[in-house]
Coordinates of C-alpha atoms in Angstrom, one line a residue:
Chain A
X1083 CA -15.9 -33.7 0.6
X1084 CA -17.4 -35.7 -2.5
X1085 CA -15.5 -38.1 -3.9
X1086 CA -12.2 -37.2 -6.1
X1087 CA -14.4 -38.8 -9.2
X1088 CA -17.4 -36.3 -8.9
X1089 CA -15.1 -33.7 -8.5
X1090 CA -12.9 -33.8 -11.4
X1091 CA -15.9 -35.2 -13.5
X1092 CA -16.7 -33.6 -16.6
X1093 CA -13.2 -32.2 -16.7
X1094 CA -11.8 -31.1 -20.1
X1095 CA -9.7 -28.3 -19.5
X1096 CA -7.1 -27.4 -17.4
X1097 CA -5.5 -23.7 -16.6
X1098 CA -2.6 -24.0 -15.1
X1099 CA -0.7 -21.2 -12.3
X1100 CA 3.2 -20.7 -13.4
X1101 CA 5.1 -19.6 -10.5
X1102 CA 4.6 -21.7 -7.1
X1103 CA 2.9 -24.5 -9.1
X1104 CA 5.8 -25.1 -12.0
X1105 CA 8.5 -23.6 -10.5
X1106 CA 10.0 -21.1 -7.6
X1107 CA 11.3 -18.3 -9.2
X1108 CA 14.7 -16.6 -7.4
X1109 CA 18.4 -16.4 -7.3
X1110 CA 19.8 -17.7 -11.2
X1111 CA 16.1 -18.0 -12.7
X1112 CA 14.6 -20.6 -10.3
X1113 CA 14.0 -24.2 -9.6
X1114 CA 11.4 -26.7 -11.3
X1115 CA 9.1 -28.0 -8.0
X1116 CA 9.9 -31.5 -7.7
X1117 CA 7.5 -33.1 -10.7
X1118 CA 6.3 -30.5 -12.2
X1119 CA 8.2 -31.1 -15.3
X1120 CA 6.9 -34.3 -15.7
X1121 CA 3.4 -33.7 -14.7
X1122 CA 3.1 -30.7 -17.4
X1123 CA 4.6 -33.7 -20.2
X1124 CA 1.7 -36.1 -18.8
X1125 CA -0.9 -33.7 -19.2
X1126 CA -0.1 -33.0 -22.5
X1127 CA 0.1 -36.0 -23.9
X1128 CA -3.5 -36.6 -22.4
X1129 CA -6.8 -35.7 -23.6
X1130 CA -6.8 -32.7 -21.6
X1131 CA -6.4 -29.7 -22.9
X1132 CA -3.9 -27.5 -21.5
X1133 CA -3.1 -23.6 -20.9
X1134 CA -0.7 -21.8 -19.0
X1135 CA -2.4 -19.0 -17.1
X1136 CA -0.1 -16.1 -15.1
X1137 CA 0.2 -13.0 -13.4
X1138 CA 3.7 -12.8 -13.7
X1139 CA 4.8 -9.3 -15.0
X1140 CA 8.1 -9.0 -14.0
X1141 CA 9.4 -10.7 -17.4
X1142 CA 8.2 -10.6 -20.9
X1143 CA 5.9 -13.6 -22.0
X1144 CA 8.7 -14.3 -23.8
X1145 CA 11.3 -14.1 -21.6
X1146 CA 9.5 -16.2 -19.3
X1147 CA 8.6 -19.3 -21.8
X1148 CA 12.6 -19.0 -22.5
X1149 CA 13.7 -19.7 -18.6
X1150 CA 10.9 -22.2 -18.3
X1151 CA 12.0 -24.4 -21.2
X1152 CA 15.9 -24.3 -20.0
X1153 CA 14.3 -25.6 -16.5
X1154 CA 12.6 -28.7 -18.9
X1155 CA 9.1 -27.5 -19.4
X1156 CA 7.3 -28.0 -22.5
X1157 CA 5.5 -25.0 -22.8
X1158 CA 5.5 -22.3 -25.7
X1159 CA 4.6 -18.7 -25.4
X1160 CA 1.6 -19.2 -27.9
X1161 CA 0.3 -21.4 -24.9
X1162 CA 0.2 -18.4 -22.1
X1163 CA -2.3 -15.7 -21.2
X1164 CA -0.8 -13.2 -19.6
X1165 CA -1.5 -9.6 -18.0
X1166 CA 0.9 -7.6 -19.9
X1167 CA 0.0 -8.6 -23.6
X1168 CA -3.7 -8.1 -22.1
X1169 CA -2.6 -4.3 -20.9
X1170 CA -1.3 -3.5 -24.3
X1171 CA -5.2 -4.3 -25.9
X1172 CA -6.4 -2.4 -23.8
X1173 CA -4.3 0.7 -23.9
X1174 CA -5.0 0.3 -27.3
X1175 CA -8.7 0.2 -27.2
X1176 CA -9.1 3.4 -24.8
X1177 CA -6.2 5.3 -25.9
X1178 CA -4.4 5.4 -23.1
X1179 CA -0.5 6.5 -23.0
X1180 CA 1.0 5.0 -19.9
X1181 CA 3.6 6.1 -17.6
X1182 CA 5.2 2.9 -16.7
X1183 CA 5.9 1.7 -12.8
X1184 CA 7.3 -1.9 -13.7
X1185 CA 10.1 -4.3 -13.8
X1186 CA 12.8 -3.3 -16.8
X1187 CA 12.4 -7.2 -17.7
X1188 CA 8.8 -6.4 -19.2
X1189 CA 9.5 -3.1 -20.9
X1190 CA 9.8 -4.3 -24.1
X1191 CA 6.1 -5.8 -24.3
X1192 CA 5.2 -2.0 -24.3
X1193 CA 7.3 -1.2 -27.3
X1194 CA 4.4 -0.4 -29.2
X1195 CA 2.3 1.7 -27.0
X1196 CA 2.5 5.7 -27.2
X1197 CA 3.7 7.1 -24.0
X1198 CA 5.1 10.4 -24.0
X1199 CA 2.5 12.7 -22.0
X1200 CA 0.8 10.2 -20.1
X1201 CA -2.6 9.9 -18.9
X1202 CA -2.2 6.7 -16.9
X1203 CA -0.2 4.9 -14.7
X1204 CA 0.1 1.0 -15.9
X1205 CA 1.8 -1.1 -12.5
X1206 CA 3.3 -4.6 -12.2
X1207 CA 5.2 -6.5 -10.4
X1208 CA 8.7 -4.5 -10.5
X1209 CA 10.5 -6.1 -7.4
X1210 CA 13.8 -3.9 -6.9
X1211 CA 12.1 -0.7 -9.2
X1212 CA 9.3 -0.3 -6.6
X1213 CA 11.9 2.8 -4.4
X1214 CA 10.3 5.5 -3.2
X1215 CA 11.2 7.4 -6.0
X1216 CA 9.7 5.3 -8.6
X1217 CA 6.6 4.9 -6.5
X1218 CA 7.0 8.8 -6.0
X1219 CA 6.6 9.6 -9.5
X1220 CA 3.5 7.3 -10.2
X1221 CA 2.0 8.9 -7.3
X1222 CA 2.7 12.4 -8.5
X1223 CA 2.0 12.0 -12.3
X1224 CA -1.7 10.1 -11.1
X1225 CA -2.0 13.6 -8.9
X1226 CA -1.6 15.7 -12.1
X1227 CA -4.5 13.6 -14.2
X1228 CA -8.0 14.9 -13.7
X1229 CA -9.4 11.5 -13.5
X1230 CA -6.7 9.3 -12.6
X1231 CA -6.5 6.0 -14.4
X1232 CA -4.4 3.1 -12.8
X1233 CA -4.3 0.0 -14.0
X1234 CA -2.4 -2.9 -12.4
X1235 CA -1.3 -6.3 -13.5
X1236 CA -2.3 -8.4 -11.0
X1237 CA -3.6 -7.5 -7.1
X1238 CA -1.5 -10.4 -5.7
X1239 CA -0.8 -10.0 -1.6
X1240 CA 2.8 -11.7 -2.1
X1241 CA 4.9 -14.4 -3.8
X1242 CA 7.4 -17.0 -3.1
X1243 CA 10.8 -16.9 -4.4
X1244 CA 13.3 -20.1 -3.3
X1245 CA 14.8 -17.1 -0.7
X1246 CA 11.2 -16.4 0.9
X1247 CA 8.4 -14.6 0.7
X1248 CA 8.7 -11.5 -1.5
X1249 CA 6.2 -8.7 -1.9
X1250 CA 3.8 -8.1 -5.3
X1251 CA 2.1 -6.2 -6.8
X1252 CA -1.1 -5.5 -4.8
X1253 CA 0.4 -4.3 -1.8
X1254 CA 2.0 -1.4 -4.2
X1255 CA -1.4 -1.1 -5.9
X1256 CA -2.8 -0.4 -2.4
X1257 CA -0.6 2.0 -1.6
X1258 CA -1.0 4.0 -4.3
X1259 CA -5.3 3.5 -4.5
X1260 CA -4.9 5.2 -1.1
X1261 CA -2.5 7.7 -1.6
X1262 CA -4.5 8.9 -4.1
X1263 CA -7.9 8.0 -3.3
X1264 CA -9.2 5.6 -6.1
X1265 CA -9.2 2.6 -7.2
X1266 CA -7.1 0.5 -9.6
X1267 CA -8.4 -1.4 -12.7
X1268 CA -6.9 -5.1 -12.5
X1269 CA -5.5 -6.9 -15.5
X1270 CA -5.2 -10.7 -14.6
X1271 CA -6.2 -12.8 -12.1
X1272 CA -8.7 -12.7 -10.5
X1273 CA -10.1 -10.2 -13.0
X1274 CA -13.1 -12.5 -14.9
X1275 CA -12.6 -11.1 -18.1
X1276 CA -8.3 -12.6 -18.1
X1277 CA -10.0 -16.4 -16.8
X1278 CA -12.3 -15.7 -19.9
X1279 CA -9.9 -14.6 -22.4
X1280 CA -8.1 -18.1 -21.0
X1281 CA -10.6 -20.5 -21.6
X1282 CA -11.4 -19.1 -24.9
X1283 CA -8.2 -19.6 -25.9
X1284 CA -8.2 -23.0 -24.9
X1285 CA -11.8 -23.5 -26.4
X1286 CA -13.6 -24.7 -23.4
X1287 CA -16.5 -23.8 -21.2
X1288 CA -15.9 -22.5 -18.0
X1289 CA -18.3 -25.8 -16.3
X1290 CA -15.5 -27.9 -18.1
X1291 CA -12.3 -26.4 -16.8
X1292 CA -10.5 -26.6 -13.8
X1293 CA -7.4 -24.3 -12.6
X1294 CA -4.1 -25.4 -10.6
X1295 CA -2.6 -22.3 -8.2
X1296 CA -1.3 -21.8 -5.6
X1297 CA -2.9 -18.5 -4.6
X1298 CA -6.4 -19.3 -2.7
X1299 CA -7.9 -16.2 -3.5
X1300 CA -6.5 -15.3 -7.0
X1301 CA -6.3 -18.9 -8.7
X1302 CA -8.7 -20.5 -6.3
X1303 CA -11.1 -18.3 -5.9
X1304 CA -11.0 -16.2 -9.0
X1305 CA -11.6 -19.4 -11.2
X1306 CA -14.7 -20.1 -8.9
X1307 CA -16.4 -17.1 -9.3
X1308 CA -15.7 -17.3 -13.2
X1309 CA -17.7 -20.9 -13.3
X1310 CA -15.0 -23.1 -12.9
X1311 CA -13.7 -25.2 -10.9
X1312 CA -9.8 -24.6 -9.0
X1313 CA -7.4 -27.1 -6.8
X1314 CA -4.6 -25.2 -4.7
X1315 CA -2.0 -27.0 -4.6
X1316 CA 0.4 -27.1 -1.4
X1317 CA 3.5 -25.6 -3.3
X1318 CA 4.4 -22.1 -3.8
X1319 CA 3.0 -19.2 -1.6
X1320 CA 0.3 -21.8 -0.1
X1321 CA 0.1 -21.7 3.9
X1322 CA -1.4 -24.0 6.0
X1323 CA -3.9 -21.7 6.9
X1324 CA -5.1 -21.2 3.6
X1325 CA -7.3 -24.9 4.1
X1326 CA -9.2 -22.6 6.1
X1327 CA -9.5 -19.6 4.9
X1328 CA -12.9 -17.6 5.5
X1329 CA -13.9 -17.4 2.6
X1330 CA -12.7 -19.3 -0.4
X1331 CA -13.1 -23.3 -0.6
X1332 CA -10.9 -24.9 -3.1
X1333 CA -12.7 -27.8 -4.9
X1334 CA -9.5 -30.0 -3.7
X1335 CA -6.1 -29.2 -1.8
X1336 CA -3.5 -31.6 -3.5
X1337 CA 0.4 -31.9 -2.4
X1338 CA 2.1 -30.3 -5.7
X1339 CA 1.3 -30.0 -9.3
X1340 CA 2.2 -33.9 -9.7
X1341 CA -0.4 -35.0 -7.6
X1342 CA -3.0 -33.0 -9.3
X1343 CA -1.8 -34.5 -12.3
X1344 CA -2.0 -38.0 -11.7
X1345 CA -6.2 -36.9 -10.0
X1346 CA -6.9 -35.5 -13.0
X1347 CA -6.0 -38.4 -15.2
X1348 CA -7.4 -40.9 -13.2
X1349 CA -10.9 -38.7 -12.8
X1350 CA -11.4 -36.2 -15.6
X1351 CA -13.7 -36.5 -18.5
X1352 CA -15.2 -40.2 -16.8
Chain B
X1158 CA -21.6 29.4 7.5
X1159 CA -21.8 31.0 11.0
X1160 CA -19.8 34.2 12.0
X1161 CA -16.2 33.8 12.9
X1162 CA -17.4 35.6 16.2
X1163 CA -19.4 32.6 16.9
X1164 CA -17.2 29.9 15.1
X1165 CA -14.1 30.6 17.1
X1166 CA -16.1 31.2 20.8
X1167 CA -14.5 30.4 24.4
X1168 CA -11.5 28.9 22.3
X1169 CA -8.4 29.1 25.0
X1170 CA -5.8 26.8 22.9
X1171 CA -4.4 26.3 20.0
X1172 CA -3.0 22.9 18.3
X1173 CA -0.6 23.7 15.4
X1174 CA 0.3 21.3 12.8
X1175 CA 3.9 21.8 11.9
X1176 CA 4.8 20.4 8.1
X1177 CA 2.6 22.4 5.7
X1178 CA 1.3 24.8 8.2
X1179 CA 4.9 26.5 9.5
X1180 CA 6.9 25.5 7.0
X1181 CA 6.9 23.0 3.9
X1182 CA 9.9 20.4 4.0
X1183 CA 12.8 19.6 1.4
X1184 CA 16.1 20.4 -0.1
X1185 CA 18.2 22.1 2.4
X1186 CA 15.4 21.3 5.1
X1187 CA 12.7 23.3 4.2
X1188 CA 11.5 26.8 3.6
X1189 CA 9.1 28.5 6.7
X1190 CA 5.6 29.5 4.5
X1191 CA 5.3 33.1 4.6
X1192 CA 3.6 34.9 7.7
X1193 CA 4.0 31.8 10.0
X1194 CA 7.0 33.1 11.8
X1195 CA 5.3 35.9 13.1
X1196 CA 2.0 34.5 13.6
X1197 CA 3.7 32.0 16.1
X1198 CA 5.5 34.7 17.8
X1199 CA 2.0 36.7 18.2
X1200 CA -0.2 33.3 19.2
X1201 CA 2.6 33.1 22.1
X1202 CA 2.6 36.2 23.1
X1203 CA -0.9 36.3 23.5
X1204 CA -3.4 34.6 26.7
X1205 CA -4.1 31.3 24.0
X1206 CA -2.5 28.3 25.1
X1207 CA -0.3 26.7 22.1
X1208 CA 1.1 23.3 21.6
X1209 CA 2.5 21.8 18.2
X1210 CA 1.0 18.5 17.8
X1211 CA 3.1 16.6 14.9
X1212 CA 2.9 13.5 13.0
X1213 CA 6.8 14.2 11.4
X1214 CA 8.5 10.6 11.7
X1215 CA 11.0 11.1 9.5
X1216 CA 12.9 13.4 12.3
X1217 CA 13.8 12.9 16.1
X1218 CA 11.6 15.5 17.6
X1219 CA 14.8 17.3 18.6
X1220 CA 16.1 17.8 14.7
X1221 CA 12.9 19.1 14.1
X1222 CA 12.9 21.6 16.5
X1223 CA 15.8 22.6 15.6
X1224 CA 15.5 22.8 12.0
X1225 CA 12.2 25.3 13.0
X1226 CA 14.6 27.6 15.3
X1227 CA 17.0 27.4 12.5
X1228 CA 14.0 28.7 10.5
X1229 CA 13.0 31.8 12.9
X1230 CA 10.5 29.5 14.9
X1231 CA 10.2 30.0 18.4
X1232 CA 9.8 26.7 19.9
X1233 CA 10.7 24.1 21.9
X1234 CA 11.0 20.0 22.3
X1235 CA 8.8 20.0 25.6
X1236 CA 6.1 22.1 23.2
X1237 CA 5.3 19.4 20.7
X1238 CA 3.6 16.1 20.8
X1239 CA 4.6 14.0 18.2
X1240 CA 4.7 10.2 17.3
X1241 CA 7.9 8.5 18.0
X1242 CA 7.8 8.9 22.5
X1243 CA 4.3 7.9 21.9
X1244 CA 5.1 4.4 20.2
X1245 CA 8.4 4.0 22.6
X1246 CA 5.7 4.5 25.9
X1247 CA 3.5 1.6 23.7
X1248 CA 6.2 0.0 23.8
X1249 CA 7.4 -0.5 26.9
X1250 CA 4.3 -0.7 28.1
X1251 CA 3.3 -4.0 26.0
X1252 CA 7.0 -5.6 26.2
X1253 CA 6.9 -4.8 22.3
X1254 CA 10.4 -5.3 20.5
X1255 CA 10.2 -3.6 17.1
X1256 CA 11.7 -4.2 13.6
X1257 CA 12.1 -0.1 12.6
X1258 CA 11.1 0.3 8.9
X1259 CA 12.1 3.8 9.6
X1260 CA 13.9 6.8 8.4
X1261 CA 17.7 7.0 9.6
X1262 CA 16.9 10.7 10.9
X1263 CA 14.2 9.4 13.8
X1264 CA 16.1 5.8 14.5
X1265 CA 17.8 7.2 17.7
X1266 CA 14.5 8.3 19.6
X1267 CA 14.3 4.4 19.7
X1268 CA 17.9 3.8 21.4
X1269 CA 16.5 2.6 24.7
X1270 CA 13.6 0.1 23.3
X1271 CA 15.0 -3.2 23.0
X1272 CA 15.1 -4.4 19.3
X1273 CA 16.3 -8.2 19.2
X1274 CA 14.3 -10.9 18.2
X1275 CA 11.8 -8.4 17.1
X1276 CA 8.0 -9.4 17.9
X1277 CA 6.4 -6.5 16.0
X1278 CA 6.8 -3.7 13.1
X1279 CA 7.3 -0.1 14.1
X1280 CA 7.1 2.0 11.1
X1281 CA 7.2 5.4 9.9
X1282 CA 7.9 7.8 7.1
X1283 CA 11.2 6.7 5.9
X1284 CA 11.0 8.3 2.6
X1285 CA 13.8 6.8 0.5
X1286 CA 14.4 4.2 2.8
X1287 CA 11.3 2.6 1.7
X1288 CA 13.0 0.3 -0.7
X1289 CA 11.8 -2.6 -1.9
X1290 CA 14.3 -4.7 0.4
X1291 CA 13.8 -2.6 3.4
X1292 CA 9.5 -3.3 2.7
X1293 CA 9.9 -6.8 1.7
X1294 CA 11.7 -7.7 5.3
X1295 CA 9.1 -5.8 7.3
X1296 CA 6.4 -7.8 5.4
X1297 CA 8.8 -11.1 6.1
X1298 CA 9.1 -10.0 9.6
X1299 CA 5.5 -9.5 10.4
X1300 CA 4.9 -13.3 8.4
X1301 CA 7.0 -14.9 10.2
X1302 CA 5.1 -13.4 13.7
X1303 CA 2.2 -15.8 15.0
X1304 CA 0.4 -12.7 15.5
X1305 CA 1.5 -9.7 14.0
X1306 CA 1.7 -6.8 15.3
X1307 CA 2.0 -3.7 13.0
X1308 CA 2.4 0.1 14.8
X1309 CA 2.8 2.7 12.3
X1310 CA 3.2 6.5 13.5
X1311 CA 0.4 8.2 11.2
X1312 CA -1.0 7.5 8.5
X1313 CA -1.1 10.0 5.9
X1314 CA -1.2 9.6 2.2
X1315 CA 1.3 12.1 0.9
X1316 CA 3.0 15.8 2.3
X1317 CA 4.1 18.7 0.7
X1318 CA 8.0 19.1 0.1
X1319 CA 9.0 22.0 -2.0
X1320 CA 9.1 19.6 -4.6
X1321 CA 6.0 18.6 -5.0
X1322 CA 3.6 15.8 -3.2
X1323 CA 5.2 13.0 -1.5
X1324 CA 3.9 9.5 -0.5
X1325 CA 3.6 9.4 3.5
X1326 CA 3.8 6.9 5.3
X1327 CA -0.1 5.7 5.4
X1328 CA 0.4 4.6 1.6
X1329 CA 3.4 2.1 2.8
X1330 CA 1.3 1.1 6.2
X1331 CA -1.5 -0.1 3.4
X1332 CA 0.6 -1.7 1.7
X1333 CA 1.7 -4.3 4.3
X1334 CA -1.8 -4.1 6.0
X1335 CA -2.7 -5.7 2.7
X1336 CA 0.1 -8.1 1.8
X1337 CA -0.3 -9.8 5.8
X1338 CA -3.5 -9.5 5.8
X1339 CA -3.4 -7.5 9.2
X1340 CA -4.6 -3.8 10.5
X1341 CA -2.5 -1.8 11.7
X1342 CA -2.3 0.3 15.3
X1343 CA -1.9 4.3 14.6
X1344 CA 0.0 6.5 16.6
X1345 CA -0.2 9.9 16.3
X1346 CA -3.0 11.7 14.3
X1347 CA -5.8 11.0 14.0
X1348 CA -5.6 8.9 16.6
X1349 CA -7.6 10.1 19.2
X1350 CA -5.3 9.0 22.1
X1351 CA -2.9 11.4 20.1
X1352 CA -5.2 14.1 20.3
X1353 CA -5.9 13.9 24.3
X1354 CA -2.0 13.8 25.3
X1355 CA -1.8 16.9 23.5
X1356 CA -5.1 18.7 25.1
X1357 CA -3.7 17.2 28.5
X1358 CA -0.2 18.6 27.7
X1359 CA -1.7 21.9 27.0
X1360 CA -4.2 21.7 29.9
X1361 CA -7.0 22.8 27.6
X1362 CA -10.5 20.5 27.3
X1363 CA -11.3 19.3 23.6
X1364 CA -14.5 21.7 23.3
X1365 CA -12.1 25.0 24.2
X1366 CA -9.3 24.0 21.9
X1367 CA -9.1 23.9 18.0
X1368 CA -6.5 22.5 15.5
X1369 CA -4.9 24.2 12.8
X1370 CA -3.7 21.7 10.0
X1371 CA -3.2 21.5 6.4
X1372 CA -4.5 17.9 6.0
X1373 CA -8.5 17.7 6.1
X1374 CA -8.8 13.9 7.1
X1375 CA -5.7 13.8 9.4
X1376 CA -5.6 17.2 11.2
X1377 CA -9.1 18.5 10.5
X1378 CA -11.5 15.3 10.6
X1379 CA -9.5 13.7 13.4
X1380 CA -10.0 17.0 15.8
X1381 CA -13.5 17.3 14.9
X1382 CA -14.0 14.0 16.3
X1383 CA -12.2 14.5 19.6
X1384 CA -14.2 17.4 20.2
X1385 CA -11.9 20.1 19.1
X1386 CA -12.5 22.7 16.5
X1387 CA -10.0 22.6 13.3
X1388 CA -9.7 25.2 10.4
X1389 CA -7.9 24.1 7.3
X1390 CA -5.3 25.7 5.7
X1391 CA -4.5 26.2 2.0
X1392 CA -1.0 26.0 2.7
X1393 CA 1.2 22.8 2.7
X1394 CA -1.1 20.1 1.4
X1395 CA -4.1 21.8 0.7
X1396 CA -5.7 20.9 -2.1
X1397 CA -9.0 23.4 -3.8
X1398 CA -10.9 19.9 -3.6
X1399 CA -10.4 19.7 0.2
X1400 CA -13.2 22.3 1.0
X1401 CA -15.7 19.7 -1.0
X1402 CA -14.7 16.6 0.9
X1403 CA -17.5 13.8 1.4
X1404 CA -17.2 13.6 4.6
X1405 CA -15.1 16.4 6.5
X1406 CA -16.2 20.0 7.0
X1407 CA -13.8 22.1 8.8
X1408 CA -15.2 24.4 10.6
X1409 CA -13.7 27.2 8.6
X1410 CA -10.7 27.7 5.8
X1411 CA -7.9 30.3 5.7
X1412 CA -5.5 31.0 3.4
X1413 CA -2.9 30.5 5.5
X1414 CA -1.2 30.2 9.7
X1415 CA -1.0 34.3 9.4
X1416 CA -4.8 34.6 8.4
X1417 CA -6.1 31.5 11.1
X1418 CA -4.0 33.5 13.9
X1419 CA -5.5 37.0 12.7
X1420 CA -9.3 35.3 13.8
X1421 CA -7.8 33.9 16.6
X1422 CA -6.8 37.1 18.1
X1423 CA -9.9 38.7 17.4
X1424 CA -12.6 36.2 18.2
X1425 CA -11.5 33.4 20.5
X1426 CA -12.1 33.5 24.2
X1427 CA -14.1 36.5 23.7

């Protein structure tokens, strides 16, 4: 591999992963990953600018800004892109009236969509509230609609919580694009248009930034195909085997969050 | 489409799905769908061989046949080929110790395969017991194996309850295909090995036998493709779009077990 200089050269934004790269969600909230905290601080006092860039759709945007500042994270919600706020444009745009398959945490960021007689089923990450039931009645109401619309936020295989692995989103999304034989619409990572609406946020060009996650094919790979450039770090959800997976190369495999840090202010924007 | 004279030629047994084509499950057990008593009673009383060839998981194969008896069936366990001895020959023939992600009802057909310090996932339709924890410690389960080894006994996308549709188990089998990355061994239909321990059960070769199911992939495509014949019928799971599908043709559609055995009696083996 080239050197970490040409690399990070030319750097001038950086997207940053939530969980597995800031923190290990679980039992009582979560836990900070050891430098994370400060590393987030460092960046932000840098020249770099900085967004926060998730799939997490279990808890409001709110919600989740609120756990991550009691942990010691600078961050505010004005800083995130995330898939449900995302969903609710485009609801809005197509007139769609969802039935809802998702965690009761992120309700409330549907407030002010129509759905009473729905002609879509809108899917996250709803831990405990995927039972067979709930998954039943997705399943059915998509078998009522003539052209079944699913949309999911998120396609993501699994996650880590400080107890262990923990299933997400995708593998329900699967289940259900064969059930009924079709195929979700994602909303967030690795979806280009979410990395777009990111770096448009932060105001820089997708040759300039860089993402931080710990998902080789969602963070890693997504970014890549979107123009940028994306470091995995060895936190989170990574495995070992995902330094060699088939078909995604990250641009760099760093230890944690801190480590990426302190490349990135040593290399970016030289 | 050819005469039914022609269609149903030198046929000299009979395969019979049982969910959706002698009864349709749910509250209460189920309710036998009308004409199917008799038409059993008349295909055995006639020269056609019969065997029931099953991919129910959620029941030990003797509850089912006793629900059917119940239910004015005239059967019998040593009639029907279903799933559940299949995987427990598998595995004792491989020196497999599953994890069951399985209904309650079908857990004791496993009583005699050694289950500790499990080295693969067996799983079938377990209906409510497909919770989120009980899916999420499969998943873990199979992680944690260096190579993992995922059996599931069919793999349908939804059945027919009195209800309404219900997820199967091939929805939940994608799931965790998905989430670990793996693919997973069928047993049961429309496995072809499946297919052939019925014929040979019934003594019948694949070109003189034909399969009466409800589900055009599963029952119908899978048949086709052993060499069998298979009608579809609009009973059970049968859905209007089924006699368009891409790529299955059954080789002819009745309204129901009653009209199938009506044809049978007049044309096969003639």
């Amino acid at each position: 591999m080239a050197a970490w200089g040409d690399r990070l050269a030319g750097v001038r934004g950086v997207l940053l992963d939530i969980s597995g790269v800031l923190y290990d969600s679980g039992e009582g909230g979560g836990v900070p990953i050891a430098g994370s905290v400060e590393a987030v601080a460092r960046l932000k006092r840098s020249q770099l600018k900085v967004r926060f860039c998730t799939n997490e759709s279990q808890k409001s945007r709110g919600e989740l800004v609120a756990l991550l500042r009691r942990l010691g994270f600078d961050i505010s919600q004005e800083e995130v892109t995330a898939p449900a706020p995302a969903t609710c444009q485009v609801l809005k745009e197509r007139g769609l009236r969802p039935h809802l398959l998702v965690h009761d945490g992120v309700r409330s960021e549907f407030d002010q969509i129509e759905q009473s007689n729905p002609n879509c089923v809108v899917m996250a990450d709803a831990g405990e509230s995927f039972s067979y039931q709930n998954m039943n009645k997705a399943f059915q109401t998509l078998m009522e609609l003539e052209s079944p619309v699913l949309i999911s936020l998120g396609k993501g295989r699994y996650y880590k919580e400080t107890s262990g692995l923990m299933l997400d989103v995708g593998a329900y999304m699967k289940a259900l694009e064969y059930a009924c034989g079709i195929e979700a619409e994602v909303v967030g990572k690795p979806s280009p248009e979410f990395f777009k609406s990111a770096l448009q946020a932060m105001g820089v060009e997708a040759h300039q930034a860089i993402m931080i996650g710990d998902d080789i094919v969602g963070d890693v790979g997504g970014a890549q195909r979107c123009g940028m450039r994306a470091l995995q770090v060895r936190t989170g959800k990574f495995r070992p085997s995902d330094e060699y997976h088939p078909e995604v190369k990250a641009d760099g495999y760093v230890d944690n969050l801190a480590e990426a840090v302190d490349l990135l202010l040593q290399h970016a924007d030289k």
